[in-house]
CSV table of N, CA and C in Angstrom, one decimal:
chain,number,residue,atom,x,y,z
A,1,ILE,N,-9.2,46.9,66.4
A,1,ILE,CA,-8.9,48.4,66.5
A,1,ILE,C,-7.9,49.0,67.6
A,2,THR,N,-7.1,50.1,67.4
A,2,THR,CA,-6.2,50.6,68.4
A,2,THR,C,-6.8,51.6,69.0
A,3,VAL,N,-7.1,51.9,70.1
A,3,VAL,CA,-7.4,53.5,70.8
A,3,VAL,C,-6.9,53.6,72.3
A,4,ASP,N,-6.3,55.4,71.6
A,4,ASP,CA,-5.3,55.9,72.8
A,4,ASP,C,-6.4,56.7,73.1
A,5,VAL,N,-6.7,55.8,75.1
A,5,VAL,CA,-7.1,57.2,75.5
A,5,VAL,C,-6.8,58.0,76.4
A,6,SER,N,-5.4,58.0,76.3
A,6,SER,CA,-4.4,59.1,77.1
A,6,SER,C,-5.5,60.3,76.9
A,7,SER,N,-6.2,60.9,76.1
A,7,SER,CA,-6.8,62.3,75.1
A,7,SER,C,-8.1,62.5,76.0
A,8,LYS,N,-8.5,61.4,77.0
A,8,LYS,CA,-10.1,61.3,77.5
A,8,LYS,C,-9.6,61.5,78.9
A,9,GLY,N,-8.4,61.5,79.6
A,9,GLY,CA,-7.8,61.4,80.8
A,9,GLY,C,-7.9,60.4,81.4
A,10,MET,N,-7.8,59.0,80.3
A,10,MET,CA,-8.4,57.8,81.0
A,10,MET,C,-6.8,56.5,80.9
A,11,THR,N,-7.0,55.8,81.5
A,11,THR,CA,-5.9,55.0,81.3
A,11,THR,C,-6.3,53.7,81.0
A,12,ALA,N,-5.7,52.9,80.2
A,12,ALA,CA,-6.6,51.6,79.9
A,12,ALA,C,-7.1,50.8,81.0
A,13,ALA,N,-6.2,50.4,81.8
A,13,ALA,CA,-7.1,49.9,83.3
A,13,ALA,C,-8.3,50.3,83.6
A,14,GLN,N,-8.4,51.8,83.7
A,14,GLN,CA,-10.0,52.4,83.8
A,14,GLN,C,-10.9,51.4,82.6
A,15,VAL,N,-10.4,51.9,81.5
A,15,VAL,CA,-11.3,51.1,80.3
A,15,VAL,C,-11.4,49.8,80.2
A,16,GLN,N,-10.8,48.8,81.1
A,16,GLN,CA,-11.1,47.6,81.0
A,16,GLN,C,-11.9,47.6,82.0
A,17,GLU,N,-11.7,48.1,82.9
A,17,GLU,CA,-12.5,47.7,84.2
A,17,GLU,C,-14.0,48.1,83.5
A,18,GLY,N,-14.6,49.0,82.7
A,18,GLY,CA,-15.8,49.7,82.2
A,18,GLY,C,-16.2,49.0,81.6
A,19,ALA,N,-15.1,47.9,80.3
A,19,ALA,CA,-15.9,47.2,79.4
A,19,ALA,C,-16.1,45.5,79.8
A,20,VAL,N,-15.3,45.4,80.9
A,20,VAL,CA,-15.7,44.3,81.7
A,20,VAL,C,-17.4,44.6,82.7
A,21,SER,N,-17.7,45.2,83.3
A,21,SER,CA,-18.8,45.9,83.6
A,21,SER,C,-20.3,45.9,82.8
A,22,VAL,N,-19.7,45.7,81.6
A,22,VAL,CA,-21.0,45.7,80.6
A,22,VAL,C,-20.7,44.2,79.9
A,23,GLY,N,-20.1,43.3,80.0
A,23,GLY,CA,-19.9,42.1,79.5
A,23,GLY,C,-18.6,42.3,78.6
A,24,ALA,N,-18.2,42.9,78.1
A,24,ALA,CA,-16.8,42.9,76.8
A,24,ALA,C,-15.5,43.1,77.5
A,25,ASN,N,-14.9,42.9,76.5
A,25,ASN,CA,-13.5,42.9,76.9
A,25,ASN,C,-12.4,43.7,76.2
A,26,VAL,N,-11.0,44.0,76.3
A,26,VAL,CA,-10.5,44.9,75.5
A,26,VAL,C,-9.2,44.2,75.8
A,27,ARG,N,-8.0,44.4,75.3
A,27,ARG,CA,-6.6,44.2,75.5
A,27,ARG,C,-6.0,45.2,75.8
A,28,ILE,N,-5.4,45.4,76.8
A,28,ILE,CA,-4.5,46.3,77.3
A,28,ILE,C,-3.3,46.3,76.7
A,29,ILE,N,-2.9,47.5,76.0
A,29,ILE,CA,-1.5,47.3,74.9
A,29,ILE,C,-0.1,48.2,76.0
A,30,ASP,N,-0.4,49.6,76.2
A,30,ASP,CA,0.2,49.8,77.1
A,30,ASP,C,-0.6,50.9,78.5
A,31,GLU,N,-0.1,51.6,79.3
A,31,GLU,CA,-0.7,52.3,80.4
A,31,GLU,C,-2.0,52.8,79.7
A,32,SER,N,-1.9,53.2,77.8
A,32,SER,CA,-2.9,54.7,77.7
A,32,SER,C,-3.7,53.6,76.4
A,33,THR,N,-3.3,52.5,75.9
A,33,THR,CA,-3.7,52.2,74.6
A,33,THR,C,-4.5,50.9,75.3
A,34,VAL,N,-5.3,50.7,74.3
A,34,VAL,CA,-6.5,49.1,74.6
A,34,VAL,C,-6.7,48.9,73.0
A,35,GLY,N,-6.8,47.4,73.1
A,35,GLY,CA,-7.3,47.2,71.6
A,35,GLY,C,-8.5,46.8,71.5
A,36,VAL,N,-9.5,46.6,70.7
A,36,VAL,CA,-10.6,46.6,70.6
A,36,VAL,C,-11.0,45.2,69.3
A,37,SER,N,-11.2,44.2,69.4
A,37,SER,CA,-11.8,43.6,68.0
A,37,SER,C,-13.1,43.2,68.2
A,38,MET,N,-14.0,43.3,67.5
A,38,MET,CA,-15.2,42.9,66.8
A,38,MET,C,-15.4,42.2,65.6
A,39,GLY,N,-16.4,40.8,66.0
A,39,GLY,CA,-16.6,40.6,65.0
A,39,GLY,C,-17.8,40.3,64.1
A,40,GLU,N,-18.5,39.5,63.0
A,40,GLU,CA,-19.4,39.7,62.2
A,40,GLU,C,-20.8,40.3,63.2
A,41,GLY,N,-20.6,39.0,64.5
A,41,GLY,CA,-21.8,39.5,65.0
A,41,GLY,C,-22.3,40.5,66.1
A,42,ILE,N,-21.7,41.4,66.1
A,42,ILE,CA,-21.8,42.3,66.8
A,42,ILE,C,-23.0,43.4,66.2
A,43,THR,N,-23.9,44.3,67.5
A,43,THR,CA,-25.0,44.5,66.7
A,43,THR,C,-24.8,46.4,67.7
A,44,ARG,N,-25.5,46.7,66.9
A,44,ARG,CA,-25.1,48.6,67.3
A,44,ARG,C,-25.6,48.8,68.7
A,45,SER,N,-26.3,47.9,69.6
A,45,SER,CA,-26.8,47.8,70.7
A,45,SER,C,-25.3,47.4,71.7
A,46,ASP,N,-24.4,45.8,71.2
A,46,ASP,CA,-23.1,45.8,71.7
A,46,ASP,C,-22.5,47.1,71.8
A,47,LEU,N,-22.2,47.4,70.7
A,47,LEU,CA,-21.2,48.7,70.4
A,47,LEU,C,-21.8,49.7,71.8
A,48,ALA,N,-22.8,50.2,71.5
A,48,ALA,CA,-23.6,51.2,72.7
A,48,ALA,C,-23.1,50.9,74.1
A,49,SER,N,-23.0,49.4,74.4
A,49,SER,CA,-23.0,49.1,75.5
A,49,SER,C,-21.1,49.4,75.8
A,50,LEU,N,-20.3,48.8,74.9
A,50,LEU,CA,-19.1,49.1,75.1
A,50,LEU,C,-18.9,50.7,75.1
A,51,LEU,N,-19.3,51.3,74.3
A,51,LEU,CA,-19.0,52.8,74.2
A,51,LEU,C,-19.2,53.2,76.0
A,52,SER,N,-20.4,53.1,76.0
A,52,SER,CA,-20.8,53.9,77.1
A,52,SER,C,-20.0,53.0,78.8
A,53,GLY,N,-20.0,52.1,78.5
A,53,GLY,CA,-19.3,51.6,79.6
A,53,GLY,C,-17.9,51.0,79.9
A,54,ALA,N,-17.1,51.5,78.9
A,54,ALA,CA,-16.0,51.1,78.9
A,54,ALA,C,-14.7,52.8,78.5
A,55,PHE,N,-15.7,53.5,77.8
A,55,PHE,CA,-15.1,55.1,77.1
A,55,PHE,C,-16.1,55.9,77.9
A,56,GLY,N,-17.2,55.8,78.6
A,56,GLY,CA,-18.1,56.8,79.0
A,56,GLY,C,-18.8,57.4,78.2
A,57,LEU,N,-19.2,57.2,76.7
A,57,LEU,CA,-19.8,57.5,75.8
A,57,LEU,C,-21.4,57.5,75.5
A,58,THR,N,-22.1,58.2,76.1
A,58,THR,CA,-23.8,58.0,76.0
A,58,THR,C,-24.1,58.2,75.0
A,59,ASP,N,-23.6,59.7,74.2
A,59,ASP,CA,-24.4,59.9,73.3
A,59,ASP,C,-23.8,60.0,71.7
A,60,ALA,N,-23.2,58.8,71.9
A,60,ALA,CA,-22.3,58.6,70.3
A,60,ALA,C,-23.3,58.3,69.2
A,61,ASP,N,-22.7,59.0,68.1
A,61,ASP,CA,-23.5,58.5,66.3
A,61,ASP,C,-23.3,57.2,66.2
A,62,LEU,N,-24.4,55.9,66.5
A,62,LEU,CA,-24.3,54.7,65.9
A,62,LEU,C,-25.0,54.3,64.5
A,63,ALA,N,-25.5,55.6,63.8
A,63,ALA,CA,-26.4,55.6,63.2
A,63,ALA,C,-25.3,55.0,61.4
A,64,ALA,N,-25.5,54.3,60.5
A,64,ALA,CA,-24.8,54.1,59.5
A,64,ALA,C,-24.7,55.4,58.1
A,65,ASP,N,-23.7,55.1,57.3
A,65,ASP,CA,-24.0,55.9,56.5
A,65,ASP,C,-24.9,55.3,55.4
A,66,GLU,N,-26.0,56.1,55.2
A,66,GLU,CA,-26.3,55.7,54.1
A,66,GLU,C,-26.1,55.3,52.7
A,67,SER,N,-25.1,56.0,52.1
A,67,SER,CA,-24.0,55.3,50.6
A,67,SER,C,-24.2,54.3,51.0
A,68,LEU,N,-23.2,53.4,52.4
A,68,LEU,CA,-23.2,52.3,52.3
A,68,LEU,C,-24.0,51.0,52.4
A,69,MET,N,-25.0,51.6,52.6
A,69,MET,CA,-26.2,50.8,52.7
A,69,MET,C,-27.1,50.1,51.5
A,70,HIS,N,-26.6,51.0,50.1
A,70,HIS,CA,-27.3,50.6,49.2
A,70,HIS,C,-26.1,50.6,47.9
A,71,VAL,N,-26.3,49.0,46.9
A,71,VAL,CA,-25.4,49.2,45.8
A,71,VAL,C,-26.4,50.5,44.4
A,72,ASP,N,-25.4,50.4,43.8
A,72,ASP,CA,-25.7,51.0,43.1
A,72,ASP,C,-25.9,50.4,42.0
A,73,PRO,N,-27.3,50.7,41.1
A,73,PRO,CA,-27.6,49.3,40.5
A,73,PRO,C,-26.8,49.4,39.2
A,74,ALA,N,-26.1,50.1,38.7
A,74,ALA,CA,-25.3,49.8,37.3
A,74,ALA,C,-24.8,48.8,37.8
A,75,VAL,N,-23.9,48.4,39.2
A,75,VAL,CA,-22.8,47.6,39.4
A,75,VAL,C,-23.7,46.5,39.9
A,76,ALA,N,-24.8,46.3,40.4
A,76,ALA,CA,-26.0,45.4,40.8
A,76,ALA,C,-25.8,44.3,40.2
A,77,ARG,N,-25.6,43.3,40.9
A,77,ARG,CA,-25.5,41.6,40.2
A,77,ARG,C,-27.2,42.0,39.8
A,78,GLU,N,-27.4,41.1,38.7
A,78,GLU,CA,-28.8,40.7,38.2
A,78,GLU,C,-29.1,39.0,38.6
A,79,GLY,N,-28.1,38.3,38.2
A,79,GLY,CA,-28.4,37.0,38.1
A,79,GLY,C,-28.0,36.3,39.7
A,80,GLU,N,-28.6,35.1,39.5
A,80,GLU,CA,-28.2,34.2,41.2
A,80,GLU,C,-27.0,34.0,42.0
A,81,ILE,N,-26.3,34.0,42.1
A,81,ILE,CA,-24.6,33.5,43.1
A,81,ILE,C,-25.5,32.4,43.5
A,82,LEU,N,-24.0,31.6,43.6
A,82,LEU,CA,-23.5,30.4,43.7
A,82,LEU,C,-24.4,29.5,43.7
A,83,THR,N,-24.9,29.1,42.1
A,83,THR,CA,-25.8,28.1,41.6
A,83,THR,C,-25.4,27.0,41.7
A,84,HIS,N,-24.1,26.5,41.6
A,84,HIS,CA,-23.6,25.7,41.3
A,84,HIS,C,-23.9,24.4,42.3
A,85,PRO,N,-24.5,23.3,42.0
A,85,PRO,CA,-24.8,22.1,42.8
A,85,PRO,C,-23.6,22.1,43.9
A,86,ILE,N,-22.3,21.9,43.7
A,86,ILE,CA,-21.1,22.3,44.6
A,86,ILE,C,-21.1,22.8,46.1
A,87,PHE,N,-22.2,24.1,46.0
A,87,PHE,CA,-22.2,24.8,46.8
A,87,PHE,C,-23.0,24.3,48.0
A,88,ARG,N,-24.2,23.4,47.3
A,88,ARG,CA,-25.2,23.3,48.5
A,88,ARG,C,-25.1,21.8,48.8
A,89,MET,N,-24.0,21.6,48.2
A,89,MET,CA,-22.9,20.2,48.8
A,89,MET,C,-22.6,20.0,50.2
A,90,HIS,N,-21.6,21.4,50.3
A,90,HIS,CA,-20.9,21.0,50.9
A,90,HIS,C,-21.4,22.5,52.0
A,91,ARG,N,-22.1,22.4,53.0
A,91,ARG,CA,-22.6,23.6,53.7
A,91,ARG,C,-22.0,24.2,55.0
A,92,SER,N,-20.4,23.8,54.8
A,92,SER,CA,-19.5,24.6,56.2
A,92,SER,C,-18.3,25.1,55.4
A,93,GLU,N,-17.7,26.0,56.0
A,93,GLU,CA,-16.4,26.3,55.7
A,93,GLU,C,-15.6,25.0,55.4
A,94,THR,N,-15.3,24.2,56.4
A,94,THR,CA,-15.0,23.1,56.6
A,94,THR,C,-14.2,22.0,55.1
A,95,GLN,N,-16.1,21.5,55.5
A,95,GLN,CA,-16.3,20.6,54.0
A,95,GLN,C,-16.2,21.3,52.8
A,96,MET,N,-16.2,23.0,52.4
A,96,MET,CA,-16.0,23.5,51.4
A,96,MET,C,-13.8,23.5,51.1
A,97,LEU,N,-13.3,23.6,52.5
A,97,LEU,CA,-12.0,23.6,52.0
A,97,LEU,C,-11.6,22.2,51.7
A,98,ARG,N,-12.2,21.1,52.3
A,98,ARG,CA,-12.0,19.6,52.3
A,98,ARG,C,-11.7,19.2,50.8
A,99,TYR,N,-13.0,20.1,50.5
A,99,TYR,CA,-13.3,19.7,48.7
A,99,TYR,C,-12.3,20.5,47.7
A,100,LEU,N,-12.0,21.6,48.4
A,100,LEU,CA,-10.3,22.2,47.6
A,100,LEU,C,-9.4,21.7,47.5
A,101,LYS,N,-8.9,21.1,48.5
A,101,LYS,CA,-8.1,20.0,49.1
A,101,LYS,C,-7.9,18.8,48.2
A,102,ALA,N,-9.2,18.3,48.0
A,102,ALA,CA,-8.9,16.8,47.3
A,102,ALA,C,-8.8,17.4,45.7
A,103,LEU,N,-9.4,18.7,45.1
A,103,LEU,CA,-9.4,19.0,43.7
A,103,LEU,C,-7.8,19.5,43.8
A,104,GLU,N,-7.3,20.3,45.1
A,104,GLU,CA,-5.5,20.3,44.8
A,104,GLU,C,-4.6,18.9,44.3
A,105,ASN,N,-5.2,17.7,45.1
A,105,ASN,CA,-4.5,17.0,45.0
A,105,ASN,C,-4.4,16.3,43.9
A,106,ARG,N,-5.5,16.2,43.3
A,106,ARG,CA,-5.6,15.8,41.9
A,106,ARG,C,-4.8,16.4,40.8
A,107,ASP,N,-4.8,17.3,41.4
A,107,ASP,CA,-3.8,18.3,40.2
A,107,ASP,C,-2.4,17.7,39.9
A,108,LEU,N,-1.8,17.8,38.8
A,108,LEU,CA,-0.6,16.9,38.7
A,108,LEU,C,0.4,18.9,38.4
A,109,SER,N,1.7,18.1,39.3
A,109,SER,CA,2.6,19.3,39.8
A,109,SER,C,4.2,18.9,39.6
A,110,LEU,N,4.9,19.9,39.2
A,110,LEU,CA,6.3,19.4,39.0
A,110,LEU,C,7.0,18.4,40.7
A,111,ASN,N,6.2,18.8,41.6
A,111,ASN,CA,7.1,18.3,42.6
A,111,ASN,C,6.0,16.5,42.8
A,112,HIS,N,5.3,16.4,42.1
A,112,HIS,CA,4.5,15.0,42.3
A,112,HIS,C,5.2,13.6,40.9
A,113,SER,N,5.4,15.1,40.1
A,113,SER,CA,5.9,14.5,39.2
A,113,SER,C,7.7,14.3,38.3
A,114,MET,N,7.7,15.7,37.7
A,114,MET,CA,9.2,15.7,37.1
A,114,MET,C,10.5,16.1,38.2
A,115,ILE,N,10.1,16.5,39.1
A,115,ILE,CA,11.2,16.5,40.0
A,115,ILE,C,11.5,14.9,40.8
A,116,SER,N,10.4,14.5,40.9
A,116,SER,CA,10.9,13.3,42.0
A,116,SER,C,11.7,12.1,40.9
A,117,LEU,N,11.7,12.6,39.5
A,117,LEU,CA,12.8,12.1,39.0
A,117,LEU,C,14.1,12.0,38.8
A,118,GLY,N,14.3,13.1,39.1
A,118,GLY,CA,15.5,13.1,39.5
A,118,GLY,C,16.5,13.2,40.5
A,119,SER,N,15.5,13.0,41.3
A,119,SER,CA,16.0,13.1,42.8
A,119,SER,C,17.0,12.0,42.9
A,120,CYS,N,16.7,10.8,43.1
A,120,CYS,CA,17.6,9.8,42.8
A,120,CYS,C,18.9,10.0,42.6
A,121,THR,N,19.3,11.0,41.3
A,121,THR,CA,20.7,11.1,40.5
A,121,THR,C,21.5,12.3,41.8
A,122,MET,N,20.2,13.2,42.1
A,122,MET,CA,20.9,13.9,43.3
A,122,MET,C,21.5,13.3,44.2
A,123,LYS,N,20.6,12.3,44.7
A,123,LYS,CA,21.3,12.0,46.2
A,123,LYS,C,22.5,11.0,45.9
A,124,LEU,N,22.7,10.3,44.7
A,124,LEU,CA,24.4,9.7,44.3
A,124,LEU,C,25.6,11.1,44.2
A,125,ASN,N,25.2,12.3,44.8
A,125,ASN,CA,26.5,13.1,44.5
A,125,ASN,C,27.3,12.4,45.6
A,126,ALA,N,27.9,13.0,45.5
A,126,ALA,CA,29.3,12.4,46.7
A,126,ALA,C,29.5,13.9,47.5
A,127,THR,N,29.3,13.7,49.0
A,127,THR,CA,29.5,14.9,49.7
A,127,THR,C,30.5,16.0,49.5
A,128,SER,N,31.9,15.1,49.0
A,128,SER,CA,32.7,16.6,48.5
A,128,SER,C,32.3,17.2,47.5
A,129,GLU,N,31.4,16.8,46.3
A,129,GLU,CA,31.3,17.6,45.3
A,129,GLU,C,30.2,19.0,45.8
A,130,MET,N,29.6,18.7,47.0
A,130,MET,CA,29.0,19.5,47.5
A,130,MET,C,29.6,20.7,48.6
A,131,ILE,N,30.8,20.3,48.6
A,131,ILE,CA,31.2,21.5,49.9
A,131,ILE,C,31.5,22.5,49.2
A,132,PRO,N,31.4,22.7,48.0
A,132,PRO,CA,31.8,24.1,47.4
A,132,PRO,C,30.9,25.2,47.4
A,133,VAL,N,29.8,24.7,47.8
A,133,VAL,CA,28.4,25.5,47.8
A,133,VAL,C,28.5,26.1,49.3
A,134,THR,N,29.1,25.5,50.6
A,134,THR,CA,29.4,26.1,51.6
A,134,THR,C,30.0,27.3,51.3
A,135,TRP,N,30.9,27.2,50.4
A,135,TRP,CA,32.3,28.7,50.7
A,135,TRP,C,31.5,29.8,50.5
A,136,PRO,N,31.6,30.6,51.3
A,136,PRO,CA,31.5,32.4,51.5
A,136,PRO,C,31.4,32.5,49.4
A,137,GLU,N,32.6,31.9,48.9
A,137,GLU,CA,32.4,33.4,47.5
A,137,GLU,C,31.6,32.6,46.5
A,138,LEU,N,30.7,31.5,47.0
A,138,LEU,CA,29.7,30.7,46.6
A,138,LEU,C,27.9,31.0,47.0
A,139,CYS,N,27.8,30.9,48.3
A,139,CYS,CA,26.8,30.7,49.3
A,139,CYS,C,26.4,31.9,49.2
A,140,ASP,N,27.5,33.2,49.6
A,140,ASP,CA,26.7,34.7,50.0
A,140,ASP,C,26.9,35.6,49.1
A,141,ILE,N,26.9,35.7,47.4
A,141,ILE,CA,27.0,36.2,46.7
A,141,ILE,C,25.8,37.3,46.7
A,142,HIS,N,24.9,37.0,47.3
A,142,HIS,CA,24.0,38.0,47.2
A,142,HIS,C,24.2,39.2,48.3
A,143,PRO,N,24.0,40.5,47.9
A,143,PRO,CA,24.2,41.8,48.9
A,143,PRO,C,23.7,41.9,49.8
A,144,PHE,N,22.6,41.7,49.8
A,144,PHE,CA,21.8,41.2,51.3
A,144,PHE,C,22.0,40.0,52.1
């Protein structure tokens, strides 16, 4: 997120100095703006430390909205998820992506079959036959 700290009477350098004091880091965008990035592993304690150290906020409400913590039973999943054995075989994102790439490589597509049949013909076109392609009347017909 991007935060304009000028309304708090702070500079971006002051915010960064405060963030460093609690073991966090913010990106200075300009004199009054900082960028803050948070990953999935951030806890409420981490957020409270950042807010107090970097922004001087000690009484921030970090309570989550209760409505966001529950799934409506009408749309809740009833069955198991990811039960196919393939999800047990590949235990990391990298392994799963390699599996998906292997599936993609098995797929027959035009660039692996039909188009390559015509490529030898295209290579035989004389250069002089290709010159008109460079003419502005032909290659610059698009209005943009």
